[in-house]
Amino acid sequence: MKNLLLAICVACGALNASAQKPYISQVWNPDNGDGTYTNPVINADYSDPDVCVGASGEDYYLTASSFQCTPGLPILHSKDLVNWRIVGYALKSLYTGDKKLERHFASVRHGDGVWAPSIRYHNGEYYIYWGDPDNGVYMVKTKDPAGEWSDPVCVIEGKGMIDTTPLWDDDGRCYLVNGWANSRSRFASVLTVREMNAEGTKAISDPVIVFDGNGTENRTCEGPKFYKRDGWYWIMCPAGGVPTGFQLVMRSKSPYGPYESKIVLAQGKTGINGPHQGAWVHTKYGEDWFLHFQDKEAYGRVVHLQPVTWKDNWPVMGAMPSKGYCGEPVLTYRKPKTATKVANENPVESDEFNSPKMGLQWQWHANYDQKFGMPTPWGVFRVYCYKAGSWDNLSVPSWAYDKDFGCIITSKQHKDSIRQAQSRIWKIPNLLLQKTPADNFTATTKLRMTAKEDNQYGGLIMMGLDYSALVVKRVGKEFQLQRITCKKADKDQPETADVIATLKPTAEDKVDYQPAIHEDIYLQLTVKYIGGKNADGTNKHEAKVNFAYSRDGKKFQQAGKPFTMRQGKWIGAKMGLVAVQPAGNENRGWIDVDWFRVSK
């Protein structure tokens, strides 16, 4: 029946995103159904969010940092700033049209790539700008945010420039504000403004420092957003550090300053730490709102919505204070005004894999290669085993200087040690992952492991700086159920593998041509929020992950000890699918994933 329904779907073509039935999450829904919402409005890692109002005035489009993950620059749509749907991505890969960078990002580059973007609507087109700290400032544009975007244009080449936002002025001139990455430039906490051409495709002036937070409470000022209101130029930016900082707003009569500033949003007595960096939205109904992130450590940076009230021509964000201009974040509040009632909807999580296209919740961990995996017409998504540890994966000749690893290969032993390092899941680019959707949830998948040779494995993973996976691995004519775990993966620490059970194959190929053995299994992970306090008394967002497995999908058995979930490099922990095998000439194995379901 599943395959019949899939065939009908394929015959009819892919459904238009606007016609699809709204997805309602079982694990987090911010719309209370009574005209109010509860923060976060997106309880997933859409870090450094930015939002623009669409051409109609009734549509809102959100994008966020995506770093090395592809497709990149997610595009979410909403009618009320509370109910959101993923409608596409602005980047198919990093960076289409630049062969050198496309090849560079074919390997996993944790934390590199697309940093804090901005999205703007101007003169009939939508623009996204972002800073890649190693390569420069880039821009893409489109007339349809849910459709195809242009290939990236390098607006300014160079290192260190991040967090870029354009501003088209009333006279048609265009300016760009940006922050600076200390890791690349060796200076930070300053904001600069320069002029671009009217098309926004290249800089036509040198940068001018317009704000300096060094040596003040405004240290780590970054993530600036540029606006104009009633003749004033506004730069809104975070300061004070990511986990515990605050939102700073500054204004001037000139884009080049000088700017005066005020803190307009801080944690105060609430439990919402570091409320900052996001988007000011002015609606057609005369309301003002601010979307920002909260850093929840392993969960990443989730998105909150705050009301904005103007006081003495300063935007106070969140709950109004009894005095001054610094608001505190609200937890529950009335929804923004809309013309009609907006249907309840959340970013999609579960996937039945009944479409000929990869679900929009999924991203690869590097630029996509067709050998990573593909949809099928059989109601499963196939992920092929990545050949780990292959010298070919390093994309350099043997016995040569390797610019990616920054070393000279001096011996066969040295070569083998690098190959071994490449074998860790940390270096695997074909991880098919999605964001965690709530503080507490369960993710269950049904899959078949097809192994043609020894040591091919596949299964379920929670990925981060520490990671753990529950996989089925071929050993001889049987499978082993293993827990593969690595702590401090970014520090090149080794993996450990614990055997949970030995499994007889579900099936074995009868034809003696590239024969394989198969294992049908249900794998599950459950995330539980632990919380706690850090040494400095601030809230700790800690979570435990328990793995389990089943042969029939009904009775699950625990698989190993609980694992402490940990964020990745600038991103939250991500869950999903892994399939790996050693390098060599052997035929690839694969996993066919029947479904992936997120539930309470």
XYZ file of C-alpha atoms in Angstrom:
600
model
C 0.000 0.000 0.000
C 2.855 2.372 0.846
C 4.485 1.801 -2.549
C 1.150 2.284 -4.333
C 0.609 5.634 -2.646
C 4.158 6.628 -3.470
C 3.662 5.722 -7.140
C 0.558 7.929 -7.251
C 2.507 10.778 -5.666
C 5.342 10.431 -8.190
C 2.894 10.265 -11.098
C 1.175 13.429 -9.983
C 4.493 15.231 -9.438
C 5.829 16.879 -6.317
C 3.172 18.823 -4.434
C 3.531 22.549 -4.224
C 4.753 23.568 -0.738
C 1.741 25.844 -0.211
C -0.658 22.956 -0.912
C 0.864 20.497 1.529
C -0.935 19.634 4.715
C 0.510 21.602 7.650
C 2.858 19.550 9.819
C 2.125 19.718 13.539
C 4.867 18.522 15.853
C 4.129 16.099 18.661
C 7.013 17.455 20.731
C 6.916 21.271 20.444
C 4.113 23.582 19.334
C 4.397 27.282 20.304
C 0.841 28.208 19.253
C -1.382 27.819 22.317
C -4.570 27.918 20.243
C -6.081 30.778 22.260
C -4.462 33.731 20.527
C -1.218 33.437 22.475
C 2.130 31.746 21.890
C 4.857 30.328 24.101
C 8.546 30.819 23.373
C 10.569 29.536 21.678
C 8.548 29.850 18.475
C 11.089 27.521 16.811
C 12.600 25.128 19.338
C 15.421 24.081 17.009
C 18.870 25.328 16.066
C 18.132 28.125 13.607
C 21.065 30.145 14.860
C 21.582 33.831 14.024
C 18.051 34.136 12.598
C 17.054 36.971 10.300
C 13.601 37.752 8.921
C 12.179 40.028 6.249
C 8.634 40.999 5.308
C 7.644 39.705 1.878
C 6.200 41.618 -1.051
C 2.591 41.137 0.077
C 3.201 42.400 3.589
C 1.467 39.242 4.834
C 4.412 36.842 4.439
C 7.532 36.549 6.538
C 10.699 34.733 5.474
C 13.391 33.540 7.859
C 16.906 32.322 7.204
C 19.713 31.275 9.534
C 23.347 30.201 9.687
C 24.076 26.811 8.137
C 27.900 26.674 8.308
C 29.247 23.620 6.404
C 25.893 21.798 6.157
C 24.147 21.459 2.797
C 21.789 22.371 1.377
C 22.536 25.677 3.085
C 20.701 28.827 4.103
C 17.321 27.356 5.107
C 14.245 29.348 4.136
C 11.242 29.251 6.474
C 7.886 30.927 5.833
C 5.252 32.224 8.237
C 2.071 34.280 8.175
C 2.178 35.272 11.841
C 5.803 34.915 13.069
C 4.702 32.009 15.296
C 3.780 29.162 12.920
C 6.665 28.330 10.591
C 7.232 25.970 7.637
C 10.507 25.040 5.929
C 10.002 25.922 2.258
C 13.487 25.489 0.822
C 17.147 26.458 0.833
C 18.994 29.284 -0.878
C 22.181 27.244 -1.396
C 22.359 23.827 -2.994
C 26.035 23.595 -2.130
C 29.083 25.633 -1.111
C 29.971 27.406 -3.401
C 28.326 26.655 -6.747
C 30.389 28.035 -9.608
C 33.655 28.196 -7.660
C 35.322 24.831 -8.335
C 38.053 25.366 -5.758
C 35.601 26.086 -2.939
C 33.164 23.405 -4.081
C 35.995 20.885 -3.748
C 37.103 22.389 -0.433
C 33.652 21.907 1.089
C 33.381 18.367 -0.281
C 35.232 17.472 2.923
C 33.709 18.172 6.330
C 34.696 21.678 7.479
C 33.155 21.893 10.916
C 32.107 25.456 11.786
C 33.241 26.999 8.485
C 31.144 28.200 5.578
C 27.939 30.197 6.001
C 27.937 32.392 9.095
C 25.143 34.727 10.250
C 23.113 35.783 7.174
C 20.657 38.600 6.553
C 17.611 38.440 4.285
C 16.094 41.518 2.649
C 13.353 42.348 0.121
C 14.318 45.138 -2.273
C 12.921 46.306 -5.583
C 11.015 43.083 -6.358
C 13.755 40.658 -5.296
C 14.860 38.873 -2.150
C 18.527 39.043 -1.164
C 20.602 37.077 1.338
C 24.063 38.263 2.386
C 26.477 36.394 4.622
C 30.092 36.442 5.644
C 32.264 33.378 5.161
C 35.105 34.120 7.612
C 37.719 32.492 5.369
C 36.608 33.639 1.940
C 34.611 36.851 2.013
C 31.146 38.366 1.768
C 28.632 36.580 -0.466
C 25.166 37.284 -1.840
C 22.361 35.299 -3.500
C 19.008 36.578 -4.747
C 15.657 35.427 -6.130
C 12.143 36.588 -6.967
C 10.636 33.584 -5.168
C 12.089 32.710 -1.735
C 10.617 29.187 -1.900
C 12.071 28.627 -5.378
C 15.487 28.708 -7.003
C 18.128 31.194 -5.862
C 21.012 32.538 -7.909
C 24.525 31.160 -7.602
C 26.575 32.949 -4.933
C 28.265 36.219 -5.881
C 31.436 37.194 -4.012
C 30.765 40.810 -3.057
C 33.997 41.352 -1.098
C 36.869 38.883 -1.077
C 38.944 38.458 2.086
C 39.160 36.976 5.573
C 37.475 37.947 8.814
C 34.307 39.686 7.608
C 31.168 38.176 9.154
C 27.555 39.005 10.005
C 26.788 41.218 7.014
C 23.607 43.226 6.369
C 22.792 45.564 3.460
C 20.712 48.727 3.630
C 19.249 50.329 0.518
C 18.710 53.997 1.346
C 15.915 56.245 0.148
C 18.188 57.757 -2.511
C 19.086 54.349 -3.973
C 22.542 54.149 -2.415
C 23.445 50.868 -0.730
C 25.469 50.325 2.444
C 26.791 47.222 4.172
C 27.473 46.734 7.873
C 29.539 43.835 9.202
C 31.302 42.437 12.239
C 34.740 40.805 12.436
C 35.857 37.313 13.450
C 38.746 37.508 15.881
C 39.827 33.985 14.891
C 40.664 35.242 11.387
C 41.368 38.956 11.739
C 42.801 38.957 15.299
C 40.539 41.838 16.239
C 36.855 41.940 17.122
C 34.127 43.882 18.913
C 34.003 46.513 16.182
C 31.369 47.153 13.527
C 32.179 48.661 10.150
C 30.101 50.255 7.394
C 31.019 50.691 3.731
C 29.150 51.622 0.571
C 28.302 49.159 -2.185
C 27.119 49.805 -5.710
C 23.372 50.237 -6.140
C 23.037 46.582 -7.236
C 24.663 45.394 -4.009
C 27.179 43.266 -5.898
C 30.477 44.921 -4.923
C 31.952 47.385 -2.438
C 32.777 50.836 -3.774
C 34.320 52.316 -0.617
C 36.635 51.274 2.184
C 35.152 50.291 5.577
C 34.627 52.804 8.371
C 34.544 51.764 12.038
C 31.195 52.989 13.387
C 31.177 51.255 16.778
C 33.843 49.886 19.129
C 32.897 47.675 22.077
C 36.445 46.896 23.183
C 37.101 47.487 26.864
C 33.409 48.030 27.665
C 30.370 45.990 28.596
C 29.659 45.917 24.862
C 32.502 43.499 24.167
C 31.803 40.873 21.498
C 29.524 43.227 19.597
C 28.767 41.382 16.363
C 25.776 40.172 14.329
C 24.693 43.694 13.281
C 21.448 44.326 11.403
C 20.976 47.577 9.459
C 17.664 49.490 9.250
C 16.277 52.964 8.585
C 13.244 54.439 10.358
C 11.902 58.004 10.312
C 15.185 59.448 9.066
C 17.337 57.551 11.582
C 19.858 54.857 10.740
C 19.664 51.942 13.149
C 22.163 49.193 13.871
C 20.863 46.440 16.130
C 23.406 43.932 17.397
C 24.235 41.550 20.243
C 27.020 42.191 22.728
C 28.374 40.720 25.938
C 28.993 37.158 24.709
C 26.840 34.437 23.177
C 25.469 32.504 26.207
C 24.858 35.484 28.513
C 24.853 38.611 26.354
C 22.203 41.229 25.613
C 20.716 43.174 22.710
C 22.223 46.519 21.845
C 20.533 49.145 19.641
C 22.253 52.217 18.226
C 21.055 55.132 16.115
C 22.507 57.949 14.052
C 21.489 60.491 11.428
C 24.271 59.205 9.175
C 25.056 55.619 8.103
C 28.663 56.296 9.162
C 27.727 57.543 12.627
C 28.550 58.585 15.220
C 26.008 56.296 16.881
C 24.484 56.543 20.327
C 23.419 53.259 21.915
C 21.250 51.626 24.543
C 20.731 48.094 25.843
C 17.104 47.230 25.055
C 16.829 43.503 25.955
C 18.554 41.361 28.588
C 17.840 38.210 30.578
C 17.043 40.025 33.803
C 15.190 37.773 36.225
C 13.953 35.397 33.547
C 15.280 31.949 32.659
C 15.960 32.966 29.034
C 19.720 33.451 28.876
C 21.478 35.657 26.335
C 18.414 36.951 24.445
C 19.972 38.658 21.420
C 20.969 38.658 17.726
C 18.042 38.559 15.379
C 15.575 40.525 13.333
C 13.390 43.567 13.904
C 10.126 43.175 11.955
C 7.645 45.994 11.308
C 4.292 44.573 10.160
C 1.661 46.120 7.864
C -0.580 46.352 10.945
C 1.766 48.810 12.614
C 3.236 46.345 15.096
C 6.910 45.774 15.833
C 8.487 42.465 16.818
C 11.946 41.084 17.424
C 13.056 37.518 16.742
C 16.266 36.424 18.465
C 18.075 33.317 19.579
C 18.697 31.741 22.955
C 21.838 29.601 23.243
C 20.753 26.255 24.718
C 24.154 24.568 24.435
C 23.643 21.018 23.101
C 20.271 21.986 21.584
C 21.833 24.887 19.687
C 20.346 28.367 19.341
C 16.552 28.355 19.375
C 14.301 31.187 18.147
C 12.195 33.448 20.378
C 9.708 36.187 19.486
C 9.485 39.423 21.511
C 7.093 42.380 21.258
C 8.747 45.753 20.590
C 7.464 49.004 22.095
C 8.920 52.368 21.029
C 9.797 54.710 23.899
C 11.437 58.097 23.260
C 12.361 56.797 19.799
C 14.087 53.722 21.245
C 12.789 50.167 20.664
C 12.224 48.423 23.995
C 12.123 44.658 23.413
C 10.163 42.158 25.492
C 8.305 43.130 28.658
C 8.370 46.864 29.338
C 10.537 47.820 32.343
C 9.237 50.116 35.076
C 12.002 52.523 34.118
C 14.687 52.785 31.487
C 14.791 51.062 28.113
C 15.929 47.492 28.798
C 13.155 44.933 28.515
C 13.131 41.303 29.620
C 12.118 38.418 27.353
C 8.536 37.209 27.569
C 7.719 33.511 27.784
C 4.045 33.730 26.729
C 2.417 36.599 24.856
C -0.393 37.427 22.423
C 0.240 36.554 18.794
C 0.918 39.231 16.153
C -2.082 40.645 14.317
C -3.033 38.990 11.013
C -5.760 39.512 8.405
C -7.156 36.010 8.910
C -6.613 33.126 11.283
C -3.344 31.315 10.585
C -3.242 27.524 10.566
C -1.118 25.827 13.181
C 2.129 24.552 11.642
C 5.656 23.608 12.708
C 8.902 22.804 10.876
C 8.724 19.214 9.648
C 10.622 16.501 11.586
C 9.275 13.012 10.807
C 9.734 11.517 7.344
C 8.080 8.520 5.668
C 10.449 8.852 2.669
C 7.530 8.601 0.240
C 8.752 11.435 -1.980
C 11.244 11.394 -4.852
C 12.915 14.382 -3.206
C 14.897 14.532 0.016
C 12.846 16.004 2.867
C 13.535 19.645 3.712
C 14.431 18.815 7.316
C 17.562 16.946 6.185
C 21.063 18.230 5.514
C 24.328 16.535 4.599
C 27.452 17.346 6.592
C 29.344 18.625 3.511
C 28.732 19.306 -0.169
C 26.528 16.594 -1.620
C 27.976 13.837 -3.775
C 25.575 11.486 -5.584
C 27.315 8.519 -3.972
C 26.180 9.740 -0.533
C 22.643 8.518 -1.121
C 19.406 9.102 -3.017
C 15.618 8.897 -2.782
C 13.961 5.851 -4.352
C 10.465 5.025 -5.712
C 10.062 2.238 -3.121
C 9.210 4.304 -0.060
C 12.760 4.237 1.332
C 15.710 6.620 1.273
C 19.020 4.935 0.495
C 22.249 6.070 2.182
C 25.356 4.387 0.790
C 28.297 3.484 3.021
C 30.944 6.151 2.752
C 34.424 4.747 2.093
C 36.192 6.173 5.141
C 39.934 6.475 5.481
C 40.604 6.362 1.771
C 43.634 8.382 0.738
C 41.564 9.454 -2.240
C 39.212 11.222 0.168
C 42.039 13.603 1.056
C 42.103 14.835 -2.557
C 45.928 15.054 -2.624
C 48.634 12.774 -4.029
C 50.534 10.471 -1.686
C 53.896 11.557 -0.241
C 53.008 15.195 -0.791
C 52.268 18.336 1.134
C 48.602 18.348 2.105
C 47.279 21.899 2.414
C 44.048 20.709 4.047
C 45.866 18.861 6.854
C 48.723 21.345 6.889
C 51.507 18.767 6.944
C 54.004 16.870 4.839
C 53.459 13.127 4.499
C 56.785 11.676 5.623
C 56.219 7.923 5.681
C 53.785 5.104 5.090
C 53.083 5.062 8.840
C 52.266 8.762 8.758
C 49.987 8.182 5.788
C 48.241 5.323 7.587
C 47.745 7.401 10.742
C 45.985 10.116 8.744
C 43.883 7.477 7.019
C 42.883 6.161 10.457
C 41.922 9.647 11.587
C 39.783 9.984 8.450
C 37.905 6.827 9.456
C 36.232 8.476 12.422
C 32.612 9.550 11.943
C 33.785 13.114 12.703
C 35.260 13.230 9.193
C 32.360 11.545 7.373
C 30.565 13.930 4.946
C 27.509 11.807 4.076
C 25.859 12.016 7.490
C 22.165 12.686 6.812
C 21.100 14.808 9.770
C 18.443 17.144 11.089
C 18.142 19.494 14.045
C 16.809 18.433 17.434
C 13.193 19.731 17.690
C 12.484 19.964 21.426
C 13.904 19.517 24.915
C 12.375 16.050 25.259
C 11.556 13.702 22.393
C 12.029 10.248 20.895
C 13.269 9.532 17.361
C 12.672 6.047 15.938
C 13.715 4.710 12.562
C 13.071 1.499 10.664
C 15.849 0.511 8.290
C 17.497 -2.349 6.452
C 21.291 -2.681 6.483
C 22.633 -4.289 3.321
C 26.257 -5.372 3.691
C 28.329 -6.845 0.869
C 31.603 -7.006 2.806
C 32.916 -7.119 6.357
C 32.939 -3.958 8.519
C 30.214 -2.155 6.599
C 27.820 -0.539 9.063
C 24.893 1.830 9.297
C 22.435 3.155 11.819
C 21.258 6.039 13.995
C 23.477 8.816 15.351
C 23.440 11.854 17.644
C 26.240 14.023 16.266
C 28.250 16.761 17.966
C 31.660 17.512 19.433
C 30.893 14.322 21.341
C 28.841 11.808 19.386
C 27.315 8.384 19.757
C 25.739 6.047 17.219
C 23.827 2.765 17.370
C 24.744 0.770 14.273
C 24.535 -2.700 12.776
C 27.921 -3.861 11.475
C 28.738 -6.897 9.377
C 31.248 -9.260 10.953
C 31.668 -12.410 8.880
C 28.251 -13.888 8.108
C 26.569 -12.113 11.025
C 25.874 -8.600 12.238
C 26.946 -6.973 15.458
C 24.844 -4.280 17.054
C 27.410 -1.721 18.233
C 27.476 1.578 20.102
C 30.180 3.766 18.580
C 31.054 6.725 20.806
C 33.613 9.510 20.622
C 34.226 12.242 23.175
C 36.101 15.393 22.195
C 35.960 14.421 18.561
C 37.180 17.880 17.563
C 40.347 17.171 19.560
C 41.113 14.034 17.507
C 40.183 11.645 20.300
C 39.544 8.020 19.241
C 36.213 6.245 18.960
C 35.172 3.351 21.171
C 32.878 0.548 20.031
C 30.841 -1.598 22.431
C 29.115 -4.732 21.169
C 25.493 -4.759 22.343
C 24.291 -7.946 20.607
C 25.046 -10.394 17.818
C 22.306 -10.639 15.194
C 21.577 -13.304 12.635
C 20.870 -11.777 9.203
C 17.226 -11.227 8.318
C 17.928 -12.295 4.739
C 20.759 -13.370 2.440
C 21.081 -12.963 -1.324
C 20.506 -16.186 -3.236
C 22.189 -15.099 -6.460
C 25.966 -15.449 -6.333
C 26.752 -12.040 -7.851
C 27.935 -9.314 -5.503
C 25.984 -11.122 -2.762
C 24.935 -9.349 0.411
C 23.387 -10.109 3.767
C 20.604 -7.944 5.147
C 19.430 -6.864 8.568
C 16.002 -5.335 9.265
C 15.940 -3.429 12.524
C 14.291 -0.609 14.447
C 16.645 1.872 16.114
C 15.634 4.525 18.594
C 17.066 7.409 20.583
C 15.342 9.278 23.395
C 16.456 12.729 24.537
C 15.691 13.912 28.049
C 16.404 17.418 29.321
C 18.436 17.379 32.552
C 19.107 21.080 33.096
C 21.203 22.034 36.095
C 23.510 24.921 36.916
C 26.924 25.931 35.632
C 29.750 26.853 38.000
C 28.914 30.560 37.647
C 25.288 29.944 38.634
C 23.839 30.283 35.129
C 21.413 27.719 33.748
C 22.869 24.577 32.212
C 21.051 23.104 29.212
C 22.200 19.498 29.574
C 20.496 16.501 28.017
C 20.901 12.725 28.120
C 20.417 10.399 25.152
C 19.341 6.780 25.555
C 19.573 4.364 22.626
C 17.395 1.299 22.111
C 16.670 -1.308 19.430
C 13.940 -3.727 18.422
C 13.516 -6.574 15.947
C 9.723 -6.211 15.693
C 9.138 -2.482 16.330
C 7.148 -3.217 19.496
C 9.507 -4.321 22.225
C 12.629 -2.162 22.564
C 15.758 -3.051 24.514
C 18.216 -0.513 25.876
C 21.483 -0.380 23.940
C 24.347 0.767 26.124
C 24.700 3.524 28.687
C 23.111 6.992 28.489
C 25.108 9.522 26.491
C 25.449 13.222 27.311
C 24.412 15.183 24.234
C 26.835 17.899 23.153
C 26.663 20.650 20.547
C 28.722 20.651 17.361
C 31.040 23.372 16.076
C 28.834 26.489 16.208
C 25.749 24.300 15.736
C 23.519 22.269 18.008
C 23.712 18.499 18.181
C 22.078 16.883 15.149
C 20.393 13.509 14.830
C 20.035 11.229 11.875
C 21.644 8.500 9.840
C 25.159 7.194 9.335
C 26.540 4.599 6.896
C 30.277 3.840 6.696
C 32.747 1.241 5.464
C 36.553 0.983 5.236
C 38.377 2.242 2.171
C 39.100 -0.226 -0.583
C 37.793 -1.678 -3.832
C 34.917 -3.558 -2.206
C 31.386 -2.878 -3.370
C 29.494 -0.439 -1.188
C 26.925 -1.458 1.352
C 23.954 0.733 2.227
C 21.009 1.378 4.474
C 17.461 1.687 3.141
C 15.544 3.865 5.591
C 11.818 3.100 5.601
C 10.839 5.900 7.942
C 12.086 8.286 10.632
C 9.510 9.384 13.221
C 9.760 11.970 15.993
C 7.357 11.528 18.896
C 6.944 12.160 22.600
